[in-house]
PDB file of C-alpha atoms in Angstrom:
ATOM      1  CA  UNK A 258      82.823 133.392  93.355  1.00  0.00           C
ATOM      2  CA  UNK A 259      80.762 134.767  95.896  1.00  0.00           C
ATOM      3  CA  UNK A 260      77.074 134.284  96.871  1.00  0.00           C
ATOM      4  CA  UNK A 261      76.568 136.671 100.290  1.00  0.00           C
ATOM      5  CA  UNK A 262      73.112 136.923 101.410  1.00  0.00           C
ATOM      6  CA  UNK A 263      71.125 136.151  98.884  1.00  0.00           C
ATOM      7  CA  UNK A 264      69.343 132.345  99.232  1.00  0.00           C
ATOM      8  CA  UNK A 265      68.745 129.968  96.560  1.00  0.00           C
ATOM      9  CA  UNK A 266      65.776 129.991  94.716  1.00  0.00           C
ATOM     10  CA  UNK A 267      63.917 126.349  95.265  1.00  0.00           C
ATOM     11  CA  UNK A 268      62.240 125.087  91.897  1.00  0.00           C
ATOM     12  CA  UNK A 269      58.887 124.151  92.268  1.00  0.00           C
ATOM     13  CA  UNK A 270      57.513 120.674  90.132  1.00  0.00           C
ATOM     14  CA  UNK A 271      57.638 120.666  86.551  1.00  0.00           C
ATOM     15  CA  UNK A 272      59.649 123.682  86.465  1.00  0.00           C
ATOM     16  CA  UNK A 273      63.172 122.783  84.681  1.00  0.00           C
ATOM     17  CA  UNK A 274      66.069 125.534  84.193  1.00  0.00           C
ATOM     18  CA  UNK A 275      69.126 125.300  82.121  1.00  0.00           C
ATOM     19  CA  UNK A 276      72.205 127.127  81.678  1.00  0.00           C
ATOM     20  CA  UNK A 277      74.376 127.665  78.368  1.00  0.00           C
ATOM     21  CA  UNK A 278      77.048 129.911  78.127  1.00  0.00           C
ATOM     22  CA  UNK A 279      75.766 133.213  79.481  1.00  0.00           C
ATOM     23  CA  UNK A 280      71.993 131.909  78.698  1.00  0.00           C
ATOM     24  CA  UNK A 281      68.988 131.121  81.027  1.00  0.00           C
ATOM     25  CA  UNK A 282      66.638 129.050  80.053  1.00  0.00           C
ATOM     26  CA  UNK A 283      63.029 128.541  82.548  1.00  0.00           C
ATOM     27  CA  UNK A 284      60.910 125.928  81.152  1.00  0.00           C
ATOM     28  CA  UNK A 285      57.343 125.328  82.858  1.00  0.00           C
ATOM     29  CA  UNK A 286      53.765 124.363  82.105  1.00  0.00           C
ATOM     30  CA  UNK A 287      52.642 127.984  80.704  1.00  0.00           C
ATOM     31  CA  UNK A 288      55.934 128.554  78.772  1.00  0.00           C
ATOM     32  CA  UNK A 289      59.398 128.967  78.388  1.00  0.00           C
ATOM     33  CA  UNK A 290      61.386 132.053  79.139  1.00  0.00           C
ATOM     34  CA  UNK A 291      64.780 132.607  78.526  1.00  0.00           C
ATOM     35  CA  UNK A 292      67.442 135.732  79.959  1.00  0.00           C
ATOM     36  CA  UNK A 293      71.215 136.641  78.784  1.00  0.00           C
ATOM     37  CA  UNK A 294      73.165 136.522  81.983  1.00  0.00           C
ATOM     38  CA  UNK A 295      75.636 140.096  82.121  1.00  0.00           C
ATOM     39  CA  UNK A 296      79.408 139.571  82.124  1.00  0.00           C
ATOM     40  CA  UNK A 297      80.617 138.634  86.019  1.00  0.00           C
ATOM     41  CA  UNK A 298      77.298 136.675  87.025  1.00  0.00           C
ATOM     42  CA  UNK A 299      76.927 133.419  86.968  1.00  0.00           C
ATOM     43  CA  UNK A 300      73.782 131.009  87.498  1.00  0.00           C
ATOM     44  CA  UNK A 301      73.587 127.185  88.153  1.00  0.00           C
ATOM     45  CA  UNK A 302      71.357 124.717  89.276  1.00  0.00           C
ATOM     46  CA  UNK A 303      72.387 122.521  92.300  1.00  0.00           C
ATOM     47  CA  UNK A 304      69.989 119.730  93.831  1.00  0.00           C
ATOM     48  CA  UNK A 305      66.189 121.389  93.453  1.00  0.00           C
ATOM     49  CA  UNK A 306      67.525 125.073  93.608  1.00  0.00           C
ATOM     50  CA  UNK A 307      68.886 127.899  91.309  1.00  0.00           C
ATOM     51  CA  UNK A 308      71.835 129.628  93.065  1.00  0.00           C
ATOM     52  CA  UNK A 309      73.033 132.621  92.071  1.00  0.00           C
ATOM     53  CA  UNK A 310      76.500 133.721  92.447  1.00  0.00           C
ATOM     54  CA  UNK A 311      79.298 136.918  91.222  1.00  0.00           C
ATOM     55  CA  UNK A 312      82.808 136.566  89.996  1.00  0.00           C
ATOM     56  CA  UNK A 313      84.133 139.687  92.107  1.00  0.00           C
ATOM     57  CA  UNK A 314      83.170 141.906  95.072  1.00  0.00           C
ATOM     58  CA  UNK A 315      82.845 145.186  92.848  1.00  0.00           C
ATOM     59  CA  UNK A 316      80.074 147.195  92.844  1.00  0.00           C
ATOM     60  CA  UNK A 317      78.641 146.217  89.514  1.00  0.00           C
ATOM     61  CA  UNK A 318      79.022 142.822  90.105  1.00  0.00           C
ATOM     62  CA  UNK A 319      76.951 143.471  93.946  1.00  0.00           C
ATOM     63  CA  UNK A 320      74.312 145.283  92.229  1.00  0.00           C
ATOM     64  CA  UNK A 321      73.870 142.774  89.638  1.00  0.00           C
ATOM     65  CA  UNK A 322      74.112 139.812  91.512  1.00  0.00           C
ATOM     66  CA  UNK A 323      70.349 140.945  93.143  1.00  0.00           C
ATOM     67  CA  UNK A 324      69.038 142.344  90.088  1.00  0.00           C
ATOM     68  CA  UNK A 325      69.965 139.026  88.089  1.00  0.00           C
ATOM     69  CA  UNK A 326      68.422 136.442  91.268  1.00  0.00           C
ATOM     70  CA  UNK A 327      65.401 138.903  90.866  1.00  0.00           C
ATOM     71  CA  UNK A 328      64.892 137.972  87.482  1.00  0.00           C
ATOM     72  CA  UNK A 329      65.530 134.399  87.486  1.00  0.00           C
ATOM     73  CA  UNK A 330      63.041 134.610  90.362  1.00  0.00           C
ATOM     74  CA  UNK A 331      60.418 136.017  88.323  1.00  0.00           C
ATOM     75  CA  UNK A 332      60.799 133.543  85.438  1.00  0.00           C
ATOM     76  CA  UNK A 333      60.278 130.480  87.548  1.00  0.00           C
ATOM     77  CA  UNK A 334      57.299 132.229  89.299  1.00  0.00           C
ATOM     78  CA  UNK A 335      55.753 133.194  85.562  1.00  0.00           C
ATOM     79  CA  UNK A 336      56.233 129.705  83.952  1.00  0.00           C
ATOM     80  CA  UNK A 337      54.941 128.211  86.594  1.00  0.00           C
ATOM     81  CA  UNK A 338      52.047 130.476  88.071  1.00  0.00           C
ATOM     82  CA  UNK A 339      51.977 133.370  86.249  1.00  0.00           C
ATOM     83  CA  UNK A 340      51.512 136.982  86.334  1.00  0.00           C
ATOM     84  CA  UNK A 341      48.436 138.746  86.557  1.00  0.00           C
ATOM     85  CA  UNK A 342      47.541 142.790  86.700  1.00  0.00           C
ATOM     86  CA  UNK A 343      43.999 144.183  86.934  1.00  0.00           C
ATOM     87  CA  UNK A 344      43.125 147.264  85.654  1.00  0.00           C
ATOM     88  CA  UNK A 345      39.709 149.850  86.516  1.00  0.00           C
ATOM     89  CA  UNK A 346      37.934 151.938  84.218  1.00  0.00           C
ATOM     90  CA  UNK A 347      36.473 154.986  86.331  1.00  0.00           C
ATOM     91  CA  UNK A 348      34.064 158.000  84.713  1.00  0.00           C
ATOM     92  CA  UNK A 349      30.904 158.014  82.522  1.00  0.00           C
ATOM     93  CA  UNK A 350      30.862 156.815  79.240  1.00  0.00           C
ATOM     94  CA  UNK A 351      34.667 155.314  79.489  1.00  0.00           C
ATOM     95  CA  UNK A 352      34.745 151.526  78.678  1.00  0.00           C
ATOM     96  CA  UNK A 353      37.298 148.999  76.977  1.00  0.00           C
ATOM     97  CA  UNK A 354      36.862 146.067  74.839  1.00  0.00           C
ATOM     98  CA  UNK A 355      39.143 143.399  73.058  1.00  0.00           C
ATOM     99  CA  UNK A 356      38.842 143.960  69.416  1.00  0.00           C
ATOM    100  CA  UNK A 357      41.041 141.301  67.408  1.00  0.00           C
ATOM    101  CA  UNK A 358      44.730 141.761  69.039  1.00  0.00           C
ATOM    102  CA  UNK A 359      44.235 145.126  69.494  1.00  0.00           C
ATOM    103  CA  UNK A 360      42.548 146.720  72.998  1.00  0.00           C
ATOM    104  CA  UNK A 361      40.157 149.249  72.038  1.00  0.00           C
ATOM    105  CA  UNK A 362      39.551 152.001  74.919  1.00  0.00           C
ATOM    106  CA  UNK A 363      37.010 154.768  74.655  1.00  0.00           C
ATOM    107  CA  UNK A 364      37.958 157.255  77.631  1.00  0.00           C
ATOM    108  CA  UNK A 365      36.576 160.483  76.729  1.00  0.00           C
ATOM    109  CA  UNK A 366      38.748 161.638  73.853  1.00  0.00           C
ATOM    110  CA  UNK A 367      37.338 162.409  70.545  1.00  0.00           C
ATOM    111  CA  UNK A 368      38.742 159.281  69.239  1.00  0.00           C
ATOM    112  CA  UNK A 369      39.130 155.746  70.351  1.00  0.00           C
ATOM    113  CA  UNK A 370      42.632 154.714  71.045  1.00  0.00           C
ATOM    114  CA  UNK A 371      43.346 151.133  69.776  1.00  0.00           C
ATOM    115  CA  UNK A 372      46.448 149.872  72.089  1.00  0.00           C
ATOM    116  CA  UNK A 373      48.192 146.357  70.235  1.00  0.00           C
ATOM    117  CA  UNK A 374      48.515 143.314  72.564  1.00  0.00           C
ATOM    118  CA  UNK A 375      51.607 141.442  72.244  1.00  0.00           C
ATOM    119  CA  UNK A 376      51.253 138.146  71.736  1.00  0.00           C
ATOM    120  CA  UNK A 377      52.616 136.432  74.890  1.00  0.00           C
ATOM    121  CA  UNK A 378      49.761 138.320  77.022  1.00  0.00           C
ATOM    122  CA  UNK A 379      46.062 137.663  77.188  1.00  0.00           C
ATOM    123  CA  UNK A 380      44.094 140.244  77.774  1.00  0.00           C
ATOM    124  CA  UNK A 381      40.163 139.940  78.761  1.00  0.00           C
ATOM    125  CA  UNK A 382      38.082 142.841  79.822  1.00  0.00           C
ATOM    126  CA  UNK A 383      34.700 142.826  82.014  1.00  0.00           C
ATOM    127  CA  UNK A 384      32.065 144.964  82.597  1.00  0.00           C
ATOM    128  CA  UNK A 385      33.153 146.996  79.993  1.00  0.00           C
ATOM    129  CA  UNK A 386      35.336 148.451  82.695  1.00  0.00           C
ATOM    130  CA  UNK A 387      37.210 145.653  84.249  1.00  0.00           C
ATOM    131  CA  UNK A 388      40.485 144.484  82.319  1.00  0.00           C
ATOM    132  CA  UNK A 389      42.470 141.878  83.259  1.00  0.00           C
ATOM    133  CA  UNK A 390      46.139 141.779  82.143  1.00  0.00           C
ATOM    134  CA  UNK A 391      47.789 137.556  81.913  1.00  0.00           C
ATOM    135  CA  UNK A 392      51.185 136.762  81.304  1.00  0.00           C
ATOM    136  CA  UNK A 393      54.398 134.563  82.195  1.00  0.00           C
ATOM    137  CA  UNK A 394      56.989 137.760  81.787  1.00  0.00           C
ATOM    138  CA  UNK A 395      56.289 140.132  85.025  1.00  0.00           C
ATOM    139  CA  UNK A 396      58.181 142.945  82.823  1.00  0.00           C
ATOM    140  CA  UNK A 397      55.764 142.817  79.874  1.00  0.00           C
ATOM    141  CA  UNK A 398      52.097 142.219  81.737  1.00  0.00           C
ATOM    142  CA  UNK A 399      53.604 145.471  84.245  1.00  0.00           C
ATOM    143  CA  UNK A 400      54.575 147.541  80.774  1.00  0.00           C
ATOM    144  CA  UNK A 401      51.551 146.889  79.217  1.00  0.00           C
ATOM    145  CA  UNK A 402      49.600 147.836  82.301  1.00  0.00           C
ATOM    146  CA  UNK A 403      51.358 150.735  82.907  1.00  0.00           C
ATOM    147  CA  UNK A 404      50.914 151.663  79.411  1.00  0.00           C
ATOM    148  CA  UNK A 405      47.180 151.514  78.866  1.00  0.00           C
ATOM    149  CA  UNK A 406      46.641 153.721  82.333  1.00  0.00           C
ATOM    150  CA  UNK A 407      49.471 156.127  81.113  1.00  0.00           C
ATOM    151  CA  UNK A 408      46.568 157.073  78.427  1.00  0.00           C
ATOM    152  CA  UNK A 409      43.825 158.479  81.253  1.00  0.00           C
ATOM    153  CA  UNK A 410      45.840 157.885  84.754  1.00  0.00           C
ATOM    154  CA  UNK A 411      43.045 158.710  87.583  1.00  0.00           C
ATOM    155  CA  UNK A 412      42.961 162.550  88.249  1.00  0.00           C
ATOM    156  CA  UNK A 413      42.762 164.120  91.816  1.00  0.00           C
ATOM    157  CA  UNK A 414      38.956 165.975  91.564  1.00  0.00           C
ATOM    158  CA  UNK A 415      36.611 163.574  90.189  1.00  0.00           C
ATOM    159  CA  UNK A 416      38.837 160.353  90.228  1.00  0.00           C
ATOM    160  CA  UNK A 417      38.349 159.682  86.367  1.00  0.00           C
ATOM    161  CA  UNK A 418      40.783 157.657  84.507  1.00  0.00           C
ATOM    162  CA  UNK A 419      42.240 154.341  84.640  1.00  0.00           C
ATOM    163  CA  UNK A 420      43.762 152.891  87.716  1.00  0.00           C
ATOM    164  CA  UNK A 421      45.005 149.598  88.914  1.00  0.00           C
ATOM    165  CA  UNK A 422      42.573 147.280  90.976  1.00  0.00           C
ATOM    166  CA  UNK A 423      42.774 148.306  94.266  1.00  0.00           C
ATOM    167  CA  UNK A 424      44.670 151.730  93.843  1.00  0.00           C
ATOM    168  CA  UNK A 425      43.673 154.764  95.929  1.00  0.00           C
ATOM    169  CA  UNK A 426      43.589 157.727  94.349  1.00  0.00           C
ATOM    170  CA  UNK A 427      44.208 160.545  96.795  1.00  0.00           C
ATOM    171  CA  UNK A 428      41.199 163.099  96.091  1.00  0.00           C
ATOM    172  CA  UNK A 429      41.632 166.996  96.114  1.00  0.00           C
ATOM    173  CA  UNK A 430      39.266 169.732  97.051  1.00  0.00           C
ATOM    174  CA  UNK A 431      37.770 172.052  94.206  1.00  0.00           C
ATOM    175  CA  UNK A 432      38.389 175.555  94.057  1.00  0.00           C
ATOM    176  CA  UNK A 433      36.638 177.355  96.893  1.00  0.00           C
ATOM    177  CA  UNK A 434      35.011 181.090  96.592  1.00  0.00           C
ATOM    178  CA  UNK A 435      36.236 183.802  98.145  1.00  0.00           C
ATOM    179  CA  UNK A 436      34.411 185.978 100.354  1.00  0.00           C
TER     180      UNK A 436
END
């Protein structure tokens, strides 16, 4: 088995992983997380660290191997601090609110659009404009994210639409008349 390159991921306090079979398991103060490991990569814990090694040199197994310490990565990091994404609401009379489980967003369309939060997220919105995505799995506080701009992503003239905190939306010039 072979480990090139790629260093051991320390565990931070009351942060305990376990391996069964082909099955991680990340245990921390905001949750547990678990992962199935692919065929060829293989996962243990050795004195404070998760190392992360591959059965063979082919190029599956070298692609994997990253992908895999990646992940494992990320689920130590979300038990144990979490995962946060921030989210601006930008043009008159657009605004959000948290209605039940659902996130109710009125951006200019002639209805409102009523996106479902999952349950392992929390999502809180301010101003009316701010919202503020919480989570322990990176992939699913990203997807949702991504999701709820991918209904009014920022446009070039006026810079309406949702955008992530922070994002700069490169602005275009109107249509000029000709002489």
């Amino acid at each position: 088995m072979s480990r090139v390159g790629l260093k051991p991921i320390s565990l931070p306090e009351k942060v305990k992983v376990s391996v069964s079979g082909s099955t991680v398991q990340v245990e921390g103060p905001k949750g547990k997380l678990d992962f199935a490991l692919p065929q060829g990569i293989h996962v243990k814990e050795e004195d404070g660290s998760v190392v992360v090694s591959r059965a063979t040199e082919q190029r599956e197994h070298r692609a994997l191997h990253g992908t895999v310490r990646s992940i494992v990565n990320n689920m130590i990091t979300g038990v144990s601090q979490g995962f946060i994404k921030e989210l601006e609401i930008q043009g008159v009379g657009m605004r959000a609110a948290v209605k039940g489980q659902d996130l109710d967003l009125s951006l200019g369309k002639s209805h409102p659009i009523l996106h479902p939060i999952p349950a392992d997220l929390t999502v809180s919105v301010a101003d009316n404009t701010k919202i503020k995505v919480e989570g322990i799995d990176k992939q699913k506080v990203g997807q949702f994210a991504a999701e709820v701009r991918g209904y009014y992503p920022p446009e070039p003239y006026k810079g309406k639409g949702v955008r992530y905190a922070g994002e700069r939306v490169r602005r275009k010039e109107g249509k000029s008349v000709g002489k």
